[in-house]
PDB file of C-alpha atoms and ligand atoms in Angstrom:
ATOM      1  CA  MET Q  17      12.807 -65.630 -28.543  1.00 52.00           C
ATOM      2  CA  SER Q  18      10.374 -69.019 -27.586  1.00 82.00           C
ATOM      3  CA  LEU Q  19       8.392 -69.895 -24.719  1.00 90.00           C
ATOM      4  CA  ASP Q  20       8.235 -73.492 -25.514  1.00 90.00           C
ATOM      5  CA  LEU Q  21      10.386 -74.270 -22.717  1.00 91.00           C
ATOM      6  CA  TYR Q  22       8.224 -72.388 -20.388  1.00 91.00           C
ATOM      7  CA  HIS Q  23       4.975 -73.971 -21.211  1.00 91.00           C
ATOM      8  CA  LYS Q  24       6.446 -77.541 -21.752  1.00 92.00           C
ATOM      9  CA  LYS Q  25       7.532 -77.132 -17.788  1.00 92.00           C
ATOM     10  CA  ARG Q  26       3.981 -76.306 -16.576  1.00 94.00           C
ATOM     11  CA  ASN Q  27       0.310 -77.183 -16.452  1.00 92.00           C
ATOM     12  CA  PHE Q  28      -1.727 -74.487 -17.266  1.00 91.00           C
ATOM     13  CA  THR Q  29      -4.973 -76.071 -16.126  1.00 90.00           C
ATOM     14  CA  LYS Q  30      -3.518 -76.457 -12.742  1.00 91.00           C
ATOM     15  CA  THR Q  31      -0.772 -73.391 -12.241  1.00 91.00           C
ATOM     16  CA  VAL Q  32      -2.073 -69.717 -11.488  1.00 89.00           C
ATOM     17  CA  GLU Q  33       0.724 -68.688 -13.744  1.00 90.00           C
ATOM     18  CA  PRO Q  34       0.220 -66.559 -16.718  1.00 89.00           C
ATOM     19  CA  PHE Q  35       0.259 -68.566 -20.006  1.00 88.00           C
ATOM     20  CA  GLY Q  36       1.664 -65.256 -21.716  1.00 85.00           C
ATOM     21  CA  GLN Q  37       1.958 -64.815 -25.478  1.00 74.00           C
ATOM     22  CA  GLU Q  38       5.115 -63.688 -27.301  1.00 64.00           C
ATOM     23  CA  GLU Q  39       4.178 -60.137 -27.708  1.00 62.00           C
ATOM     24  CA  LYS Q  40       5.793 -56.923 -26.279  1.00 61.00           C
ATOM     25  CA  THR Q  41       3.535 -53.989 -24.773  1.00 58.00           C
ATOM     26  CA  ASP Q  42       4.005 -50.890 -27.124  1.00 57.00           C
ATOM     27  CA  SER Q  43       6.081 -49.038 -24.271  1.00 66.00           C
ATOM     28  CA  ALA Q  44       9.140 -47.646 -25.012  1.00 76.00           C
ATOM     29  CA  LEU Q  45      10.472 -48.618 -21.553  1.00 88.00           C
ATOM     30  CA  LEU Q  46      12.436 -51.818 -21.161  1.00 94.00           C
ATOM     31  CA  HIS Q  47      11.019 -53.501 -17.581  1.00 96.00           C
ATOM     32  CA  PHE Q  48      12.514 -55.644 -14.787  1.00 98.00           C
ATOM     33  CA  VAL Q  49      11.322 -57.671 -11.756  1.00 98.00           C
ATOM     34  CA  VAL Q  50      12.383 -59.708  -8.938  1.00 98.00           C
ATOM     35  CA  GLN Q  51      10.457 -62.277  -7.702  1.00 98.00           C
ATOM     36  CA  GLU Q  52      10.670 -63.578  -4.028  1.00 98.00           C
ATOM     37  CA  HIS Q  53       9.845 -67.183  -4.706  1.00 98.00           C
ATOM     38  CA  HIS Q  54       9.281 -69.402  -1.602  1.00 97.00           C
ATOM     39  CA  ALA Q  55       9.398 -72.628  -3.343  1.00 95.00           C
ATOM     40  CA  ARG Q  56      11.348 -75.714  -1.782  1.00 93.00           C
ATOM     41  CA  ARG Q  57      14.122 -73.135  -1.217  1.00 95.00           C
ATOM     42  CA  LEU Q  58      13.788 -69.377  -1.162  1.00 97.00           C
ATOM     43  CA  HIS Q  59      15.413 -68.013  -4.106  1.00 98.00           C
ATOM     44  CA  TYR Q  60      14.891 -64.492  -6.063  1.00 98.00           C
ATOM     45  CA  ASP Q  61      13.879 -64.622  -9.976  1.00 98.00           C
ATOM     46  CA  PHE Q  62      15.689 -61.969 -11.716  1.00 98.00           C
ATOM     47  CA  ARG Q  63      13.937 -60.851 -14.895  1.00 98.00           C
ATOM     48  CA  LEU Q  64      14.945 -58.617 -17.704  1.00 97.00           C
ATOM     49  CA  GLU Q  65      12.253 -57.436 -20.294  1.00 95.00           C
ATOM     50  CA  MET Q  66      13.986 -58.109 -23.632  1.00 92.00           C
ATOM     51  CA  ALA Q  67      12.818 -58.885 -27.029  1.00 87.00           C
ATOM     52  CA  GLY Q  68       9.423 -59.334 -26.122  1.00 88.00           C
ATOM     53  CA  VAL Q  69       9.676 -61.760 -23.441  1.00 92.00           C
ATOM     54  CA  LEU Q  70      11.471 -61.295 -19.943  1.00 95.00           C
ATOM     55  CA  LYS Q  71      14.904 -63.284 -19.721  1.00 97.00           C
ATOM     56  CA  SER Q  72      15.186 -64.696 -16.265  1.00 98.00           C
ATOM     57  CA  TRP Q  73      17.603 -65.638 -13.631  1.00 98.00           C
ATOM     58  CA  THR Q  74      17.346 -67.768 -10.515  1.00 98.00           C
ATOM     59  CA  VAL Q  75      19.691 -65.830  -7.837  1.00 98.00           C
ATOM     60  CA  PRO Q  76      19.664 -68.024  -4.757  1.00 97.00           C
ATOM     61  CA  LYS Q  77      20.479 -65.244  -2.396  1.00 96.00           C
ATOM     62  CA  ILE Q  78      19.189 -61.620  -2.041  1.00 96.00           C
ATOM     63  CA  PRO Q  79      20.280 -59.710  -5.030  1.00 97.00           C
ATOM     64  CA  PRO Q  80      23.132 -57.406  -4.358  1.00 96.00           C
ATOM     65  CA  LEU Q  81      22.162 -53.910  -3.419  1.00 96.00           C
ATOM     66  CA  LYS Q  82      25.448 -52.245  -2.715  1.00 93.00           C
ATOM     67  CA  SER Q  83      28.517 -52.232  -5.223  1.00 91.00           C
ATOM     68  CA  THR Q  84      31.173 -54.854  -4.839  1.00 81.00           C
ATOM     69  CA  GLU Q  85      28.205 -57.160  -3.972  1.00 91.00           C
ATOM     70  CA  LYS Q  86      28.155 -60.336  -6.441  1.00 94.00           C
ATOM     71  CA  ARG Q  87      25.687 -63.183  -6.629  1.00 97.00           C
ATOM     72  CA  LEU Q  88      25.367 -66.357  -8.526  1.00 96.00           C
ATOM     73  CA  ALA Q  89      22.419 -66.053 -11.104  1.00 97.00           C
ATOM     74  CA  ILE Q  90      21.506 -69.204 -12.952  1.00 97.00           C
ATOM     75  CA  GLN Q  91      20.036 -68.372 -16.323  1.00 97.00           C
ATOM     76  CA  VAL Q  92      16.405 -70.476 -16.879  1.00 96.00           C
ATOM     77  CA  GLU Q  93      13.633 -70.556 -19.496  1.00 96.00           C
ATOM     78  CA  ASP Q  94      12.457 -67.262 -20.939  1.00 96.00           C
ATOM     79  CA  HIS Q  95       8.899 -66.383 -19.043  1.00 96.00           C
ATOM     80  CA  PRO Q  96       6.456 -64.169 -20.763  1.00 94.00           C
ATOM     81  CA  PHE Q  97       6.126 -60.677 -20.609  1.00 92.00           C
ATOM     82  CA  ASP Q  98       2.904 -61.196 -18.397  1.00 92.00           C
ATOM     83  CA  TYR Q  99       4.820 -62.726 -15.728  1.00 95.00           C
ATOM     84  CA  LEU Q 100       6.107 -59.316 -14.982  1.00 95.00           C
ATOM     85  CA  ASN Q 101       3.260 -58.233 -12.812  1.00 94.00           C
ATOM     86  CA  PHE Q 102       2.725 -62.005 -11.292  1.00 96.00           C
ATOM     87  CA  GLU Q 103       2.470 -62.824  -7.715  1.00 97.00           C
ATOM     88  CA  GLY Q 104       0.565 -65.597  -6.557  1.00 96.00           C
ATOM     89  CA  GLU Q 105       0.532 -69.329  -4.815  1.00 96.00           C
ATOM     90  CA  ILE Q 106       1.427 -71.839  -7.219  1.00 95.00           C
ATOM     91  CA  ALA Q 107      -0.318 -75.159  -5.780  1.00 94.00           C
ATOM     92  CA  THR Q 108       1.404 -78.244  -4.524  1.00 94.00           C
ATOM     93  CA  GLY Q 109       2.640 -80.448  -7.336  1.00 94.00           C
ATOM     94  CA  ASN Q 110       3.165 -77.737  -9.835  1.00 94.00           C
ATOM     95  CA  TYR Q 111       6.639 -76.685 -11.335  1.00 92.00           C
ATOM     96  CA  GLY Q 112       7.931 -74.171  -8.721  1.00 93.00           C
ATOM     97  CA  ALA Q 113       5.066 -74.904  -6.137  1.00 95.00           C
ATOM     98  CA  GLY Q 114       5.163 -72.204  -3.478  1.00 96.00           C
ATOM     99  CA  THR Q 115       4.392 -68.428  -3.051  1.00 97.00           C
ATOM    100  CA  VAL Q 116       5.805 -65.712  -5.468  1.00 97.00           C
ATOM    101  CA  LYS Q 117       5.652 -62.170  -4.336  1.00 98.00           C
ATOM    102  CA  ILE Q 118       7.177 -59.081  -6.087  1.00 98.00           C
ATOM    103  CA  TRP Q 119      10.514 -57.978  -4.236  1.00 98.00           C
ATOM    104  CA  ASP Q 120      11.288 -55.290  -6.559  1.00 98.00           C
ATOM    105  CA  GLN Q 121      10.501 -53.744 -10.042  1.00 97.00           C
ATOM    106  CA  GLY Q 122      11.017 -51.143 -12.414  1.00 97.00           C
ATOM    107  CA  THR Q 123      12.515 -50.168 -15.569  1.00 97.00           C
ATOM    108  CA  TYR Q 124      15.925 -50.362 -16.967  1.00 97.00           C
ATOM    109  CA  GLU Q 125      18.194 -49.038 -19.722  1.00 96.00           C
ATOM    110  CA  ALA Q 126      20.732 -50.861 -21.526  1.00 95.00           C
ATOM    111  CA  ASP Q 127      22.314 -50.117 -24.725  1.00 94.00           C
ATOM    112  CA  LYS Q 128      21.253 -53.282 -27.169  1.00 93.00           C
ATOM    113  CA  PRO Q 129      20.650 -55.311 -24.286  1.00 94.00           C
ATOM    114  CA  LEU Q 130      20.187 -58.747 -26.334  1.00 93.00           C
ATOM    115  CA  ASN Q 131      23.431 -58.221 -28.461  1.00 95.00           C
ATOM    116  CA  GLN Q 132      25.240 -57.831 -24.951  1.00 96.00           C
ATOM    117  CA  LEU Q 133      23.447 -60.964 -23.617  1.00 95.00           C
ATOM    118  CA  GLU Q 134      24.824 -63.065 -26.543  1.00 93.00           C
ATOM    119  CA  GLN Q 135      28.283 -61.643 -25.735  1.00 94.00           C
ATOM    120  CA  GLY Q 136      27.953 -63.170 -22.474  1.00 95.00           C
ATOM    121  CA  LYS Q 137      28.292 -59.443 -20.647  1.00 97.00           C
ATOM    122  CA  LEU Q 138      25.469 -57.192 -19.772  1.00 97.00           C
ATOM    123  CA  VAL Q 139      25.745 -53.976 -18.077  1.00 97.00           C
ATOM    124  CA  PHE Q 140      22.300 -51.949 -17.455  1.00 97.00           C
ATOM    125  CA  ASN Q 141      21.091 -49.180 -15.309  1.00 97.00           C
ATOM    126  CA  LEU Q 142      17.970 -50.195 -13.256  1.00 97.00           C
ATOM    127  CA  LYS Q 143      15.444 -48.097 -11.887  1.00 97.00           C
ATOM    128  CA  GLY Q 144      13.751 -49.975  -9.147  1.00 98.00           C
ATOM    129  CA  LYS Q 145      12.988 -49.318  -5.551  1.00 98.00           C
ATOM    130  CA  LYS Q 146      15.547 -51.535  -4.078  1.00 97.00           C
ATOM    131  CA  MET Q 147      18.078 -52.167  -6.870  1.00 97.00           C
ATOM    132  CA  LYS Q 148      19.332 -48.899  -8.437  1.00 96.00           C
ATOM    133  CA  GLY Q 149      21.930 -47.952 -10.532  1.00 95.00           C
ATOM    134  CA  TYR Q 150      24.405 -49.839 -12.700  1.00 96.00           C
ATOM    135  CA  TYR Q 151      24.610 -53.485 -12.589  1.00 97.00           C
ATOM    136  CA  THR Q 152      26.560 -56.302 -14.698  1.00 97.00           C
ATOM    137  CA  LEU Q 153      25.679 -59.832 -15.497  1.00 97.00           C
ATOM    138  CA  LEU Q 154      28.529 -61.676 -16.411  1.00 96.00           C
ATOM    139  CA  LYS Q 155      28.488 -65.278 -17.805  1.00 95.00           C
ATOM    140  CA  THR Q 156      31.043 -67.434 -16.381  1.00 92.00           C
ATOM    141  CA  SER Q 157      33.595 -69.419 -18.050  1.00 81.00           C
ATOM    142  CA  ASN Q 158      32.747 -72.786 -16.582  1.00 75.00           C
ATOM    143  CA  ALA Q 159      32.200 -74.776 -19.264  1.00 71.00           C
ATOM    144  CA  ASP Q 160      30.070 -77.566 -17.349  1.00 77.00           C
ATOM    145  CA  GLN Q 161      27.800 -74.996 -15.814  1.00 81.00           C
ATOM    146  CA  GLU Q 162      26.843 -72.827 -19.152  1.00 81.00           C
ATOM    147  CA  ASN Q 163      23.637 -71.432 -17.568  1.00 93.00           C
ATOM    148  CA  HIS Q 164      25.826 -69.698 -14.822  1.00 96.00           C
ATOM    149  CA  TRP Q 165      26.181 -66.000 -14.563  1.00 97.00           C
ATOM    150  CA  LEU Q 166      27.184 -63.536 -11.815  1.00 97.00           C
ATOM    151  CA  ILE Q 167      25.334 -60.491 -11.157  1.00 98.00           C
ATOM    152  CA  LEU Q 168      27.034 -57.642  -9.469  1.00 97.00           C
ATOM    153  CA  LYS Q 169      26.214 -54.012  -8.547  1.00 96.00           C
ATOM    154  CA  ASN Q 170      28.992 -51.559 -10.300  1.00 94.00           C
ATOM    155  CA  LYS Q 171      31.040 -49.223  -8.234  1.00 89.00           C
ATOM    156  CA  ASP Q 172      28.976 -45.861  -7.877  1.00 75.00           C
ATOM    157  CA  LYS Q 173      29.988 -43.504 -10.554  1.00 68.00           C
ATOM    158  CA  LYS Q 174      31.189 -40.203  -8.879  1.00 55.00           C
TER     159      LYS Q 174
HETATM  160 MN1   MN F 203      11.355 -69.437  -8.943  1.00 56.62          MN
END
């Protein structure tokens, strides 16, 4: 895991975003956050704690809340664990300039999430305020868009 790309894209003397460290809290729980990011275009940043960092996807539309809904999710650079509680105004001129607000957050459960991610399909159970229940992140097979995934809400179990 590396935060090199995260650090490279930002000037930490100018952005209010956390610099972060590649360390995990001692909590046994895995966390997630969705940030509503009013950048040039409004989007939602979906982040899952994994191996000490936040694996991150940009979702151009409001994330799925009903089963059968699915959205494009573009994987972006890993973010530091400290980003979990980040809200604020990234000043003009910085990477991702605009307002960041937490849209949802909570914990999640998954069986060996990093392994699943590497296989291109991750099933996880979200325990947020808005996003609850089983979801799937599925890597698309389109070779020239290798960061493209779909996030979908699974059918509710009966
Ligand atoms: Mn963003």
